[in-house]
Short mmCIF file of C-alpha atoms and ligand atoms in Angstrom, two decimals:
data_model
loop_
_atom_site.label_atom_id
_atom_site.label_comp_id
_atom_site.label_asym_id
_atom_site.label_seq_id
_atom_site.Cartn_x
_atom_site.Cartn_y
_atom_site.Cartn_z
CA UNK A 1 133.88 119.74 133.73
CA UNK A 2 135.05 115.95 133.03
CA UNK A 3 133.38 114.79 136.07
CA UNK A 4 130.14 116.72 135.49
CA UNK A 5 129.71 115.23 132.67
CA UNK A 6 130.38 111.57 133.97
CA UNK A 7 127.30 112.69 136.36
CA UNK A 8 125.37 113.65 134.17
CA UNK A 9 124.94 110.57 132.05
CA UNK A 10 124.82 109.24 135.25
CA UNK A 11 121.44 111.20 135.56
CA UNK A 12 120.47 110.80 132.38
CA UNK A 13 120.54 106.78 132.00
CA UNK A 14 118.34 107.10 135.90
CA UNK A 15 115.76 108.64 133.99
CA UNK A 16 115.61 106.32 130.98
CA UNK A 17 115.55 103.77 133.78
CA UNK A 18 111.85 105.01 134.55
CA UNK A 19 110.31 105.99 131.48
CA UNK A 20 107.22 104.65 130.51
CA UNK A 21 105.81 106.74 128.27
CA UNK A 22 106.98 108.41 124.76
CA UNK A 23 105.96 111.75 126.21
CA UNK A 24 108.80 111.04 129.34
CA UNK A 25 110.67 109.99 126.82
CA UNK A 26 110.22 114.01 124.54
CA UNK A 27 110.88 115.33 128.26
CA UNK A 28 114.08 113.72 128.69
CA UNK A 29 115.28 114.29 124.98
CA UNK A 30 114.85 118.20 125.85
CA UNK A 31 116.36 118.08 129.18
CA UNK A 32 119.72 116.46 128.67
CA UNK A 33 119.87 117.20 124.44
CA UNK A 34 117.55 120.26 123.81
CA UNK A 35 118.91 123.31 122.89
CA UNK A 36 118.65 125.05 126.38
CA UNK A 37 119.31 121.55 127.97
CA UNK A 38 122.48 120.44 130.10
CA UNK A 39 124.32 119.47 127.60
CA UNK A 40 123.90 122.42 125.97
CA UNK A 41 124.68 124.44 128.99
CA UNK A 42 127.84 122.56 129.70
CA UNK A 43 128.94 123.24 125.73
CA UNK A 44 128.57 126.94 126.58
CA UNK A 45 130.34 127.09 129.34
CA UNK A 46 133.61 125.86 127.77
CA UNK A 47 133.63 129.27 126.48
CA UNK A 48 135.52 130.02 129.82
CA UNK A 49 138.27 126.91 129.10
CA UNK A 50 141.02 127.46 128.12
CA UNK A 51 142.11 126.36 124.40
CA UNK A 52 143.45 123.39 125.45
CA UNK A 53 140.89 122.64 127.34
CA UNK A 54 138.06 123.34 125.17
CA UNK A 55 139.35 120.67 122.45
CA UNK A 56 139.57 117.91 125.36
CA UNK A 57 136.31 118.47 126.81
CA UNK A 58 134.73 119.74 123.57
CA UNK A 59 135.47 116.07 122.30
CA UNK A 60 134.08 114.64 125.32
CA UNK A 61 130.96 116.64 125.41
CA UNK A 62 130.37 115.19 121.79
CA UNK A 63 131.44 112.07 122.66
CA UNK A 64 129.05 111.60 125.08
CA UNK A 65 125.95 113.36 123.00
CA UNK A 66 126.42 111.03 120.40
CA UNK A 67 126.42 107.75 122.38
CA UNK A 68 123.06 109.72 124.46
CA UNK A 69 121.62 109.79 121.59
CA UNK A 70 122.38 105.64 120.64
CA UNK A 71 120.60 105.55 123.83
CA UNK A 72 117.48 107.59 123.11
CA UNK A 73 117.06 105.92 120.24
CA UNK A 74 117.47 102.59 121.91
CA UNK A 75 115.20 103.10 124.22
CA UNK A 76 112.81 104.93 121.99
CA UNK A 77 112.36 101.14 120.09
CA UNK A 78 112.19 99.11 123.04
CA UNK A 79 109.03 101.29 124.56
CA UNK A 80 107.54 101.25 121.09
CA UNK A 81 107.52 97.19 121.38
CA UNK A 82 106.42 97.55 124.95
CA UNK A 83 103.98 99.63 123.69
CA UNK A 84 102.72 97.09 121.24
CA UNK A 85 102.48 93.90 123.72
CA UNK A 86 100.34 95.97 126.09
CA UNK A 87 98.10 96.85 123.44
CA UNK A 88 98.25 93.07 122.45
CA UNK A 89 97.42 91.92 125.70
CA UNK A 90 94.74 93.95 126.39
CA UNK A 91 92.85 94.04 123.25
CA UNK A 92 92.73 90.29 122.24
CA UNK A 93 89.19 88.63 121.02
CA UNK A 94 88.94 84.61 121.81
CA UNK A 95 88.16 83.57 118.63
CA UNK A 96 87.46 79.64 119.91
CA UNK A 97 84.99 80.65 122.85
CA UNK A 98 81.80 79.08 122.34
CA UNK A 99 79.39 81.62 122.27
CA UNK A 100 76.90 81.73 125.35
CA UNK A 101 73.98 81.87 122.75
CA UNK A 102 73.57 78.06 123.65
CA UNK A 103 72.20 78.66 126.95
CA UNK A 104 70.17 81.61 125.99
CA UNK A 105 67.97 79.44 124.29
CA UNK A 106 68.48 80.61 121.00
CA UNK A 107 69.65 78.71 118.42
CA UNK A 108 73.42 78.37 116.92
CA UNK A 109 73.91 78.68 113.19
CA UNK A 110 75.03 76.13 111.19
CA UNK A 111 76.44 75.80 107.54
CA UNK A 112 73.97 75.51 104.34
CA UNK A 113 73.92 71.90 102.66
CA UNK A 114 75.55 73.02 99.96
CA UNK A 115 78.60 74.67 101.65
CA UNK A 116 78.98 71.27 104.31
CA UNK A 117 79.35 69.12 100.66
CA UNK A 118 81.16 71.89 98.67
CA UNK A 119 83.50 71.87 101.81
CA UNK A 120 84.26 68.05 102.12
CA UNK A 121 84.63 67.70 98.24
CA UNK A 122 87.42 70.55 98.38
CA UNK A 123 89.07 68.48 101.18
CA UNK A 124 89.21 65.62 98.64
CA UNK A 125 90.67 67.31 95.82
CA UNK A 126 92.99 69.23 97.79
CA UNK A 127 94.30 65.84 99.20
CA UNK A 128 94.81 64.99 95.83
CA UNK A 129 97.03 68.25 94.71
CA UNK A 130 94.03 70.51 92.97
CA UNK A 131 94.06 74.27 93.46
CA UNK A 132 90.49 75.65 94.04
CA UNK A 133 90.17 78.66 92.20
CA UNK A 134 86.78 81.49 92.32
CA UNK A 135 85.78 83.34 89.75
CA UNK A 136 82.98 86.30 89.72
CA UNK A 137 79.12 85.73 89.05
CA UNK A 138 79.37 88.70 86.65
CA UNK A 139 80.87 87.48 83.50
CA UNK A 140 81.65 88.95 80.01
CA UNK A 141 81.09 86.75 76.62
CA UNK A 142 84.23 85.57 76.15
CA UNK A 143 84.79 83.92 79.52
CA UNK A 144 81.62 82.36 79.50
CA UNK A 145 81.10 81.41 75.81
CA UNK A 146 83.66 82.59 73.00
CA UNK A 147 86.66 81.17 75.02
CA UNK A 148 84.77 77.93 75.44
CA UNK A 149 84.18 77.41 71.80
CA UNK A 150 80.54 78.14 72.15
CA UNK A 151 79.41 79.66 69.17
CA UNK A 152 77.45 82.70 68.48
CA UNK A 153 74.58 80.63 67.38
CA UNK A 154 74.60 78.26 69.94
CA UNK A 155 71.19 78.20 71.81
CA UNK A 156 72.52 78.33 75.06
CA UNK A 157 73.10 82.30 74.35
CA UNK A 158 69.70 82.53 73.87
CA UNK A 159 67.33 85.16 76.05
CA UNK A 160 66.08 82.09 77.57
CA UNK A 161 68.50 80.44 79.34
CA UNK A 162 71.10 83.23 79.82
CA UNK A 163 70.65 86.30 82.11
CA UNK A 164 72.09 89.03 80.22
CA UNK A 165 72.99 92.88 81.00
CA UNK A 166 71.96 95.01 78.78
CA UNK A 167 75.37 95.92 77.39
CA UNK A 168 74.61 92.14 76.21
CA UNK A 169 78.56 91.66 76.81
CA UNK A 170 78.34 90.50 80.31
CA UNK A 171 76.10 87.88 81.80
CA UNK A 172 75.43 86.18 85.04
CA UNK A 173 77.42 82.88 84.39
CA UNK A 174 75.39 79.96 83.40
CA UNK A 175 78.32 77.79 84.07
CA UNK A 176 81.90 76.97 85.66
CA UNK A 177 83.34 76.10 82.95
CA UNK A 178 84.23 80.29 83.16
CA UNK A 179 86.88 78.99 85.59
CA UNK A 180 88.66 76.78 83.14
CA UNK A 181 89.66 79.51 81.34
CA UNK A 182 90.21 82.11 83.75
CA UNK A 183 92.35 79.17 85.83
CA UNK A 184 93.99 78.77 82.15
CA UNK A 185 94.84 82.40 82.02
CA UNK A 186 96.00 82.23 85.80
CA UNK A 187 97.82 79.15 85.33
CA UNK A 188 99.82 79.67 82.18
CA UNK A 189 102.07 76.65 81.81
CA UNK A 190 100.83 73.38 82.40
CA UNK A 191 101.06 71.22 83.91
CA UNK A 192 98.20 71.98 86.44
CA UNK A 193 95.30 70.57 88.22
CA UNK A 194 92.16 72.69 89.76
CA UNK A 195 88.62 73.09 90.64
CA UNK A 196 86.13 76.08 91.10
CA UNK A 197 83.59 75.61 92.88
CA UNK A 198 80.55 78.45 92.73
CA UNK A 199 76.92 79.50 91.71
CA UNK A 200 75.54 79.59 88.42
CA UNK A 201 72.32 80.96 87.04
CA UNK A 202 70.16 80.09 84.30
CA UNK A 203 66.60 81.95 83.45
CA UNK A 204 64.82 78.70 83.55
CA UNK A 205 61.63 77.26 84.39
CA UNK A 206 62.46 75.87 87.96
CA UNK A 207 60.43 72.42 88.93
CA UNK A 208 61.67 70.03 91.66
CA UNK A 209 64.84 69.47 89.64
CA UNK A 210 65.76 73.05 88.24
CA UNK A 211 66.38 76.28 89.86
CA UNK A 212 67.45 79.56 88.41
CA UNK A 213 70.36 79.26 90.40
CA UNK A 214 71.83 76.47 91.34
CA UNK A 215 76.06 75.58 92.31
CA UNK A 216 78.87 73.08 90.07
CA UNK A 217 82.13 72.63 90.91
CA UNK A 218 84.08 72.82 88.08
CA UNK A 219 87.77 70.94 87.56
CA UNK A 220 90.34 70.97 84.99
CA UNK A 221 93.55 68.86 84.53
CA UNK A 222 96.16 69.85 81.99
CA UNK A 223 99.44 67.82 81.26
CA UNK A 224 100.97 65.66 78.65
CA UNK A 225 99.37 62.66 76.76
CA UNK A 226 96.43 62.74 78.88
CA UNK A 227 93.96 60.09 77.53
CA UNK A 228 90.26 59.27 78.58
CA UNK A 229 91.98 56.27 80.51
CA UNK A 230 93.25 58.98 82.76
CA UNK A 231 89.54 60.16 83.26
CA UNK A 232 88.07 57.50 83.91
CA UNK A 233 90.28 56.10 86.12
CA UNK A 234 90.59 59.63 88.02
CA UNK A 235 86.76 59.95 88.18
CA UNK A 236 86.27 56.15 89.52
CA UNK A 237 88.81 57.34 92.31
CA UNK A 238 86.92 60.17 93.08
CA UNK A 239 83.50 59.35 93.07
CA UNK A 240 84.59 56.71 95.82
CA UNK A 241 86.07 58.80 97.29
CA UNK A 242 83.09 61.03 97.60
CA UNK A 243 80.77 57.93 98.26
CA UNK A 244 83.05 56.61 100.76
CA UNK A 245 82.79 53.29 98.79
CA UNK A 246 83.36 51.78 95.49
CA UNK A 247 81.58 53.03 92.57
CA UNK A 248 80.56 51.87 89.03
CA UNK A 249 80.51 54.25 86.40
CA UNK A 250 79.32 54.58 82.69
CA UNK A 251 80.30 56.92 79.82
CA UNK A 252 78.02 58.10 77.45
CA UNK A 253 78.37 60.56 74.56
CA UNK A 254 77.65 63.65 75.27
CA UNK A 255 77.92 67.08 73.98
CA UNK A 256 79.83 70.11 74.83
CA UNK A 257 81.04 72.01 72.47
CA UNK A 258 84.30 72.76 74.95
CA UNK A 259 85.40 68.99 75.20
CA UNK A 260 86.08 66.57 72.25
CA UNK A 261 85.32 64.13 72.65
CA UNK A 262 82.64 64.70 75.34
CA UNK A 263 80.77 62.67 77.80
CA UNK A 264 77.93 62.04 80.46
CA UNK A 265 79.02 59.92 83.00
CA UNK A 266 76.53 57.57 84.94
CA UNK A 267 77.07 56.03 88.06
CA UNK A 268 75.05 52.62 88.82
CA UNK A 269 72.62 53.72 91.49
CA UNK A 270 73.49 53.61 95.02
CA UNK A 271 70.26 52.75 96.48
CA UNK A 272 69.18 50.21 94.46
CA UNK A 273 72.74 48.71 92.91
CA UNK A 274 71.69 48.68 89.67
CA UNK A 275 68.64 46.62 89.68
CA UNK A 276 65.96 49.36 89.08
CA UNK A 277 64.11 51.65 91.61
CA UNK A 278 62.11 54.84 92.13
CA UNK A 279 65.29 56.73 92.38
CA UNK A 280 67.13 55.93 89.05
CA UNK A 281 63.56 55.96 87.68
CA UNK A 282 64.17 51.70 86.77
CA UNK A 283 67.54 52.74 84.81
CA UNK A 284 69.62 51.17 87.39
CA UNK A 285 72.11 54.55 86.65
CA UNK A 286 72.18 57.87 87.77
CA UNK A 287 73.47 60.84 85.38
CA UNK A 288 76.10 62.76 87.49
CA UNK A 289 78.98 63.99 86.15
CA UNK A 290 79.20 64.95 82.15
CA UNK A 291 82.91 65.57 81.32
CA UNK A 292 85.52 65.18 78.28
CA UNK A 293 88.53 66.08 76.89
CA UNK A 294 89.72 69.57 76.51
CA UNK A 295 88.64 70.77 72.81
CA UNK A 296 91.99 72.47 71.53
CA UNK A 297 90.09 75.64 70.57
CA UNK A 298 89.65 76.11 74.41
CA UNK A 299 93.36 75.16 75.21
CA UNK A 300 94.25 78.08 72.44
CA UNK A 301 91.83 80.96 73.97
CA UNK A 302 93.35 79.69 77.22
CA UNK A 303 96.89 80.36 75.87
CA UNK A 304 98.26 77.00 76.02
CA UNK A 305 99.43 75.14 72.79
CA UNK A 306 97.17 71.96 71.61
CA UNK A 307 99.75 70.60 69.96
CA UNK A 308 102.07 70.04 73.14
CA UNK A 309 99.29 69.98 75.68
CA UNK A 310 96.33 68.11 76.44
CA UNK A 311 93.97 67.20 79.33
CA UNK A 312 90.20 66.65 80.32
CA UNK A 313 87.38 68.58 81.93
CA UNK A 314 84.30 68.17 84.72
CA UNK A 315 81.60 69.24 86.26
CA UNK A 316 79.72 68.28 89.36
CA UNK A 317 76.53 69.13 90.05
CA UNK A 318 76.55 70.23 93.59
CA UNK A 319 73.15 70.20 94.27
CA UNK A 320 72.33 67.32 92.93
CA UNK A 321 75.01 65.66 95.17
CA UNK A 322 73.64 67.35 97.93
CA UNK A 323 69.96 65.90 96.98
CA UNK A 324 71.66 62.51 96.82
CA UNK A 325 73.36 62.70 100.23
CA UNK A 326 70.71 63.60 102.03
CA UNK A 327 67.56 62.48 100.31
CA UNK A 328 65.96 65.73 99.28
CA UNK A 329 63.47 65.15 97.07
CA UNK A 330 63.20 68.87 95.15
CA UNK A 331 65.96 71.46 94.57
CA UNK A 332 63.63 74.26 95.41
CA UNK A 333 63.95 73.52 99.36
CA UNK A 334 67.51 74.64 99.22
CA UNK A 335 66.74 77.63 98.41
CA UNK A 336 63.45 78.03 100.04
CA UNK A 337 64.88 79.64 103.41
CA UNK A 338 62.68 77.41 105.91
CA UNK A 339 64.27 77.37 108.70
CA UNK A 340 62.37 74.11 109.84
CA UNK A 341 64.50 72.74 106.55
CA UNK A 342 68.07 74.82 107.14
CA UNK A 343 68.27 73.43 110.85
CA UNK A 344 68.45 69.76 110.39
CA UNK A 345 71.60 70.32 108.88
CA UNK A 346 73.02 72.29 111.93
CA UNK A 347 75.27 70.39 114.03
N1 LIG B 401 79.51 73.53 81.60
C1 LIG B 401 78.84 72.34 81.42
C2 LIG B 401 77.14 72.51 82.09
O1 LIG B 401 76.76 73.11 82.79
C3 LIG B 401 79.29 70.67 82.04
C4 LIG B 401 80.50 70.55 81.91
C5 LIG B 401 81.27 70.93 82.47
C6 LIG B 401 80.65 69.64 80.38
C7 LIG B 401 82.68 70.20 81.87
C8 LIG B 401 81.76 69.07 80.80
C9 LIG B 401 82.70 69.18 80.80
O2 LIG B 401 76.48 72.12 81.65
#
């Protein structure tokens, strides 16, 4: 009987060695360990043995049964892995493969110039240790206005400037400053610094430099004992990186309810070097970047103690940067959808 048991285990192992599918494995399980299986048959035949023998043989059968069950489980899990590997081997796509469009005469798609510039800026900010955050286009009054210290009576809330939803609580965000508030809510404890790029919407008449949909990139840095000197040094460094050369800047007072003091930051015209030309309208300076020291009320709305922390915020106009970079004289080209325009940027 013990010999029989050994032979059974050997043929069990042999069968396992040839398993290729889960169905075959199930068959083996039934054949050896099932109710009417071979091991079960042996158990039954124990009835004819002497009580002494029955005990030793019964134990041997049980031990073998346990061993077989473990082996089945081992083979099952390695088969499962093998099947996954086979599937991975068969079902894959080489996403680095160049499309065959090139040879078919169809032009390949390219990135929009705003996307190109936005990605470049994101790389610069990442290298300076900023996080990049996203925020919703549909905002509520709190994130777009109230939390930013913009009172109910502020003209920015006017029907002329803002696309409101019927409930008069939701709107299409009019600036990316909403991300200041969402960023503070998410980060909670300073120090932190982040930028938030994206589309903004204003219900305005369009002309060469105004569009109803345009792009901004908001920035915020909050820490301890931050001063206007930090702000100036930071902006100068940032702009030199963007334009890949030294840039002269100047600050003028500017009013934005969420900063105090607030500034309009101008750069010396890169075309004429400050002498005056068509691009800078003979002034020598180009208005580029509104900014300022974050108002204590804004910090409070973001859950941050203004007695302990402070910092600055800025808003980059992405479309303006794109126009300067590529010499585009009308913002409406950016959304015009003309292929002749867009194709110039495809690499
Ligand atoms: N949100 C302002 C605008 O859209 C720009 C701004 C951002 C000003 C950050 C100061 C600080 O005009």
